[in-house]
């Protein structure tokens, strides 16, 4: 079973941009946001993916994730079938020892929100927290991209 183990944090300032080694433009939509699973289409620069995620565990750190690269033209067509409110963001990759933070700067209805995620090999893995990392929001559903597509940051 493919498990995703990650923690999410708000970001206090733009210092992460100086430490970033790569940026990606991402557009993603949701074909389904059912209670027990989400089906996402993502276009990231010149690649595209179809992703299915299961429900999170009690702490919000772990859930099933299946992802497959798909043809970018097919992904663009699938985006037209998605539920309203496409997520638009820039992702910055920032190394942190042997791990990588993915820092998402959102646009559109989520403008002003910046979230950092780090994928871990276990729920109790210890990692160094950079000074730009803010409050932890792991497991708080309103910070899930699938939830932000329905209730964007501008409405909070």
Tab-separated table of C-alpha atoms in Angstrom:
chain	number	residue	atom	x	y	z
A	1	UNK	CA	0.000	0.000	0.000
A	2	UNK	CA	1.277	3.468	-0.882
A	3	UNK	CA	1.249	5.649	2.217
A	4	UNK	CA	1.899	9.370	2.350
A	5	UNK	CA	3.218	10.599	5.697
A	6	UNK	CA	3.459	14.376	5.863
A	7	UNK	CA	3.211	17.332	8.182
A	8	UNK	CA	1.971	20.801	7.219
A	9	UNK	CA	2.913	24.228	8.521
A	10	UNK	CA	2.030	27.827	7.873
A	11	UNK	CA	4.944	29.950	6.682
A	12	UNK	CA	5.955	33.139	8.539
A	13	UNK	CA	7.887	34.979	5.812
A	14	UNK	CA	9.494	34.717	2.360
A	15	UNK	CA	12.921	33.531	3.578
A	16	UNK	CA	12.219	30.078	2.108
A	17	UNK	CA	12.514	31.578	-1.393
A	18	UNK	CA	16.236	32.286	-0.911
A	19	UNK	CA	16.803	28.657	0.117
A	20	UNK	CA	14.711	27.195	-2.719
A	21	UNK	CA	16.535	25.129	-5.330
A	22	UNK	CA	13.554	24.653	-7.673
A	23	UNK	CA	10.142	26.160	-8.454
A	24	UNK	CA	7.130	24.625	-10.199
A	25	UNK	CA	3.892	26.166	-11.392
A	26	UNK	CA	0.976	23.938	-10.443
A	27	UNK	CA	-2.663	23.919	-11.496
A	28	UNK	CA	-4.859	21.242	-9.964
A	29	UNK	CA	-8.494	20.348	-9.780
A	30	UNK	CA	-10.627	17.689	-8.149
A	31	UNK	CA	-12.768	15.219	-10.048
A	32	UNK	CA	-14.133	13.969	-6.722
A	33	UNK	CA	-13.894	15.135	-3.120
A	34	UNK	CA	-15.871	12.399	-1.409
A	35	UNK	CA	-15.478	11.827	2.325
A	36	UNK	CA	-13.287	8.720	1.999
A	37	UNK	CA	-11.293	9.622	-1.118
A	38	UNK	CA	-10.282	12.437	-3.408
A	39	UNK	CA	-9.369	12.209	-7.080
A	40	UNK	CA	-7.061	14.984	-8.248
A	41	UNK	CA	-5.718	16.076	-11.633
A	42	UNK	CA	-2.491	18.102	-11.502
A	43	UNK	CA	-0.509	19.866	-14.193
A	44	UNK	CA	2.957	20.808	-12.985
A	45	UNK	CA	4.964	22.685	-15.615
A	46	UNK	CA	5.296	20.098	-18.417
A	47	UNK	CA	4.090	17.000	-16.525
A	48	UNK	CA	0.685	15.847	-15.351
A	49	UNK	CA	-0.604	13.407	-12.755
A	50	UNK	CA	-3.782	11.699	-11.657
A	51	UNK	CA	-3.817	11.127	-7.893
A	52	UNK	CA	-6.182	9.272	-5.592
A	53	UNK	CA	-5.951	9.882	-1.849
A	54	UNK	CA	-7.739	8.088	0.948
A	55	UNK	CA	-8.877	9.511	4.272
A	56	UNK	CA	-6.266	10.712	6.761
A	57	UNK	CA	-5.602	8.878	9.998
A	58	UNK	CA	-6.623	10.456	13.319
A	59	UNK	CA	-3.537	12.704	13.548
A	60	UNK	CA	-3.848	13.818	9.924
A	61	UNK	CA	-0.301	12.753	9.060
A	62	UNK	CA	-0.852	9.523	7.136
A	63	UNK	CA	-3.101	8.410	4.297
A	64	UNK	CA	-3.190	6.196	1.241
A	65	UNK	CA	-1.934	7.878	-1.936
A	66	UNK	CA	-1.797	6.497	-5.470
A	67	UNK	CA	-0.352	8.627	-8.256
A	68	UNK	CA	0.237	8.040	-11.960
A	69	UNK	CA	1.774	10.309	-14.569
A	70	UNK	CA	-0.650	10.985	-17.425
A	71	UNK	CA	-0.512	12.761	-20.762
A	72	UNK	CA	-0.561	16.546	-20.294
A	73	UNK	CA	-3.218	17.041	-22.996
A	74	UNK	CA	-5.446	14.485	-21.289
A	75	UNK	CA	-4.887	16.251	-17.960
A	76	UNK	CA	-5.918	19.594	-19.467
A	77	UNK	CA	-9.122	17.944	-20.714
A	78	UNK	CA	-9.771	16.371	-17.298
A	79	UNK	CA	-9.335	19.772	-15.615
A	80	UNK	CA	-12.385	20.919	-17.562
A	81	UNK	CA	-14.426	18.183	-15.814
A	82	UNK	CA	-13.266	19.080	-12.307
A	83	UNK	CA	-15.373	20.508	-9.530
A	84	UNK	CA	-15.393	24.343	-9.484
A	85	UNK	CA	-12.382	26.309	-8.208
A	86	UNK	CA	-9.066	25.132	-9.615
A	87	UNK	CA	-6.095	25.475	-7.236
A	88	UNK	CA	-3.311	27.637	-8.666
A	89	UNK	CA	0.053	27.829	-6.893
A	90	UNK	CA	3.823	27.974	-7.142
A	91	UNK	CA	5.699	25.210	-5.341
A	92	UNK	CA	9.177	25.926	-3.999
A	93	UNK	CA	11.439	22.999	-3.098
A	94	UNK	CA	13.714	23.636	-0.113
A	95	UNK	CA	16.280	21.098	1.123
A	96	UNK	CA	16.409	20.415	4.832
A	97	UNK	CA	19.244	17.969	5.504
A	98	UNK	CA	18.104	14.706	3.813
A	99	UNK	CA	14.463	15.883	3.518
A	100	UNK	CA	12.710	18.429	1.283
A	101	UNK	CA	10.084	20.990	2.213
A	102	UNK	CA	7.495	21.702	-0.472
A	103	UNK	CA	6.345	25.280	0.074
A	104	UNK	CA	3.170	26.269	-1.768
A	105	UNK	CA	2.379	29.926	-2.451
A	106	UNK	CA	-1.279	30.123	-3.497
A	107	UNK	CA	-2.990	32.479	-5.946
A	108	UNK	CA	-6.548	33.261	-6.969
A	109	UNK	CA	-9.104	32.696	-4.208
A	110	UNK	CA	-6.328	31.401	-1.923
A	111	UNK	CA	-4.001	34.388	-2.444
A	112	UNK	CA	-2.013	35.212	0.681
A	113	UNK	CA	-1.811	31.638	1.954
A	114	UNK	CA	1.599	29.938	2.071
A	115	UNK	CA	1.879	26.363	3.378
A	116	UNK	CA	4.965	24.162	3.810
A	117	UNK	CA	4.721	20.370	3.735
A	118	UNK	CA	7.373	17.810	4.547
A	119	UNK	CA	7.073	14.127	3.682
A	120	UNK	CA	8.492	11.778	6.292
A	121	UNK	CA	9.363	8.106	6.462
A	122	UNK	CA	7.519	7.688	9.784
A	123	UNK	CA	5.060	9.727	11.838
A	124	UNK	CA	7.611	10.268	14.601
A	125	UNK	CA	10.569	11.184	12.364
A	126	UNK	CA	12.487	14.152	13.791
A	127	UNK	CA	13.510	16.996	11.493
A	128	UNK	CA	15.025	20.445	11.839
A	129	UNK	CA	12.520	23.303	11.603
A	130	UNK	CA	13.718	26.328	9.615
A	131	UNK	CA	13.140	29.798	11.098
A	132	UNK	CA	10.549	30.634	8.414
A	133	UNK	CA	8.330	27.735	9.497
A	134	UNK	CA	5.239	28.817	11.446
A	135	UNK	CA	2.339	27.125	13.219
A	136	UNK	CA	1.703	23.458	12.474
A	137	UNK	CA	-1.612	22.805	10.704
A	138	UNK	CA	-1.288	19.040	10.124
A	139	UNK	CA	-4.711	17.403	10.258
A	140	UNK	CA	-6.657	20.683	10.093
A	141	UNK	CA	-8.937	19.931	7.161
A	142	UNK	CA	-9.440	23.496	5.953
A	143	UNK	CA	-5.759	23.459	4.892
A	144	UNK	CA	-6.236	20.450	2.591
A	145	UNK	CA	-6.128	21.590	-1.032
A	146	UNK	CA	-9.326	19.656	-1.720
A	147	UNK	CA	-11.109	21.632	1.017
A	148	UNK	CA	-9.594	24.946	-0.133
A	149	UNK	CA	-11.054	24.336	-3.583
A	150	UNK	CA	-14.527	24.404	-1.973
A	151	UNK	CA	-13.908	26.949	0.795
A	152	UNK	CA	-10.996	29.152	-0.265
A	153	UNK	CA	-8.759	31.205	2.005
A	154	UNK	CA	-10.488	34.466	0.977
A	155	UNK	CA	-13.644	33.241	2.799
A	156	UNK	CA	-11.954	32.459	6.116
